[in-house]
């Protein structure tokens, strides 16, 4: 049984629109390794795939174009969030944070 590919259906997918938004957002995250870029695109696509459909339902967006646009924007900003998290993990001294939490406990 041959696998059929419907390009119109693929472009309506929030996963694809989110991945495209993440790829566009890579322009604004210079100096990253290819592994970090791939991780950020994956995070943007995942955030668009899981966040855009409920967001569109909440905002009563019914047209396919509006839903794809919302997924693109979620992917675009989801990448920024993922890039900020990766940078925070790199910069923050987690040992100091944990010591601070432990020392405050009674």
Tab-separated table of C-alpha atoms in Angstrom:
chain	number	residue	atom	x	y	z
A	1	UNK	CA	0.000	0.000	0.000
A	2	UNK	CA	1.644	3.271	-1.095
A	3	UNK	CA	1.915	6.153	1.322
A	4	UNK	CA	0.049	9.211	0.108
A	5	UNK	CA	1.403	12.662	0.861
A	6	UNK	CA	-1.015	15.578	0.899
A	7	UNK	CA	1.026	18.816	0.873
A	8	UNK	CA	-2.016	20.952	1.661
A	9	UNK	CA	-2.749	18.913	4.788
A	10	UNK	CA	0.913	19.070	5.801
A	11	UNK	CA	0.926	22.868	5.556
A	12	UNK	CA	-2.195	23.080	7.736
A	13	UNK	CA	-0.448	21.083	10.436
A	14	UNK	CA	0.500	23.134	13.516
A	15	UNK	CA	3.653	21.015	13.775
A	16	UNK	CA	4.877	22.112	10.332
A	17	UNK	CA	3.916	25.756	10.835
A	18	UNK	CA	5.616	25.764	14.242
A	19	UNK	CA	8.768	24.225	12.798
A	20	UNK	CA	8.830	26.883	10.070
A	21	UNK	CA	8.376	29.603	12.691
A	22	UNK	CA	11.250	28.122	14.668
A	23	UNK	CA	13.485	28.076	11.613
A	24	UNK	CA	12.728	31.758	11.017
A	25	UNK	CA	13.478	32.504	14.673
A	26	UNK	CA	16.936	30.939	14.324
A	27	UNK	CA	17.947	34.138	12.568
A	28	UNK	CA	17.633	35.926	15.909
A	29	UNK	CA	19.641	33.355	17.898
A	30	UNK	CA	23.145	33.646	16.409
A	31	UNK	CA	26.217	31.767	17.558
A	32	UNK	CA	24.490	28.533	18.459
A	33	UNK	CA	25.771	25.060	17.586
A	34	UNK	CA	23.858	22.881	15.133
A	35	UNK	CA	22.719	20.629	17.962
A	36	UNK	CA	21.264	23.580	19.868
A	37	UNK	CA	19.572	24.838	16.718
A	38	UNK	CA	17.997	21.442	16.054
A	39	UNK	CA	16.823	21.250	19.679
A	40	UNK	CA	15.307	24.725	19.460
A	41	UNK	CA	13.461	23.914	16.229
A	42	UNK	CA	12.141	20.740	17.846
A	43	UNK	CA	10.971	22.739	20.895
A	44	UNK	CA	9.300	25.333	18.676
A	45	UNK	CA	7.479	22.638	16.716
A	46	UNK	CA	6.422	20.840	19.901
A	47	UNK	CA	5.185	24.040	21.512
A	48	UNK	CA	3.196	24.912	18.373
A	49	UNK	CA	1.804	21.405	18.077
A	50	UNK	CA	0.573	21.316	21.648
A	51	UNK	CA	-0.230	24.990	22.329
A	52	UNK	CA	-1.610	26.323	19.033
A	53	UNK	CA	-4.709	24.071	18.729
A	54	UNK	CA	-6.105	24.940	22.197
A	55	UNK	CA	-5.133	28.584	21.668
A	56	UNK	CA	-7.036	28.663	18.363
A	57	UNK	CA	-10.024	27.036	20.002
A	58	UNK	CA	-9.930	29.567	22.844
A	59	UNK	CA	-9.660	32.488	20.394
A	60	UNK	CA	-12.368	30.987	18.118
A	61	UNK	CA	-10.067	30.939	15.091
A	62	UNK	CA	-11.793	28.734	12.550
A	63	UNK	CA	-10.030	29.446	9.255
A	64	UNK	CA	-7.091	27.281	8.296
A	65	UNK	CA	-4.980	30.345	7.512
A	66	UNK	CA	-5.539	31.871	10.950
A	67	UNK	CA	-4.746	28.580	12.655
A	68	UNK	CA	-1.548	28.171	10.640
A	69	UNK	CA	-0.562	31.750	11.429
A	70	UNK	CA	-1.117	31.173	15.137
A	71	UNK	CA	0.959	27.979	15.014
A	72	UNK	CA	3.723	29.847	13.170
A	73	UNK	CA	3.783	32.547	15.841
A	74	UNK	CA	3.776	30.016	18.677
A	75	UNK	CA	6.718	28.251	17.011
A	76	UNK	CA	8.496	31.560	16.537
A	77	UNK	CA	8.144	32.537	20.189
A	78	UNK	CA	8.483	28.964	21.453
A	79	UNK	CA	11.964	28.928	19.974
A	80	UNK	CA	12.814	32.104	21.849
A	81	UNK	CA	11.632	30.495	25.067
A	82	UNK	CA	13.671	27.352	24.390
A	83	UNK	CA	16.767	29.435	23.574
A	84	UNK	CA	16.335	31.376	26.818
A	85	UNK	CA	16.013	28.136	28.805
A	86	UNK	CA	19.146	26.664	27.228
A	87	UNK	CA	21.056	29.861	27.997
A	88	UNK	CA	19.734	29.926	31.585
A	89	UNK	CA	20.878	26.361	32.164
A	90	UNK	CA	24.294	27.285	30.825
A	91	UNK	CA	24.670	30.513	32.840
A	92	UNK	CA	22.961	29.805	36.166
A	93	UNK	CA	25.083	28.212	38.870
A	94	UNK	CA	22.669	25.446	39.833
A	95	UNK	CA	24.812	24.387	42.797
A	96	UNK	CA	24.426	27.835	44.378
A	97	UNK	CA	20.681	27.825	43.752
A	98	UNK	CA	20.222	24.434	45.378
A	99	UNK	CA	22.433	25.387	48.341
A	100	UNK	CA	20.317	28.526	48.800
A	101	UNK	CA	17.099	26.490	48.840
A	102	UNK	CA	18.492	23.944	51.267
A	103	UNK	CA	19.901	26.546	53.651
A	104	UNK	CA	16.516	28.323	53.915
A	105	UNK	CA	14.649	25.214	55.016
A	106	UNK	CA	13.909	25.059	58.789
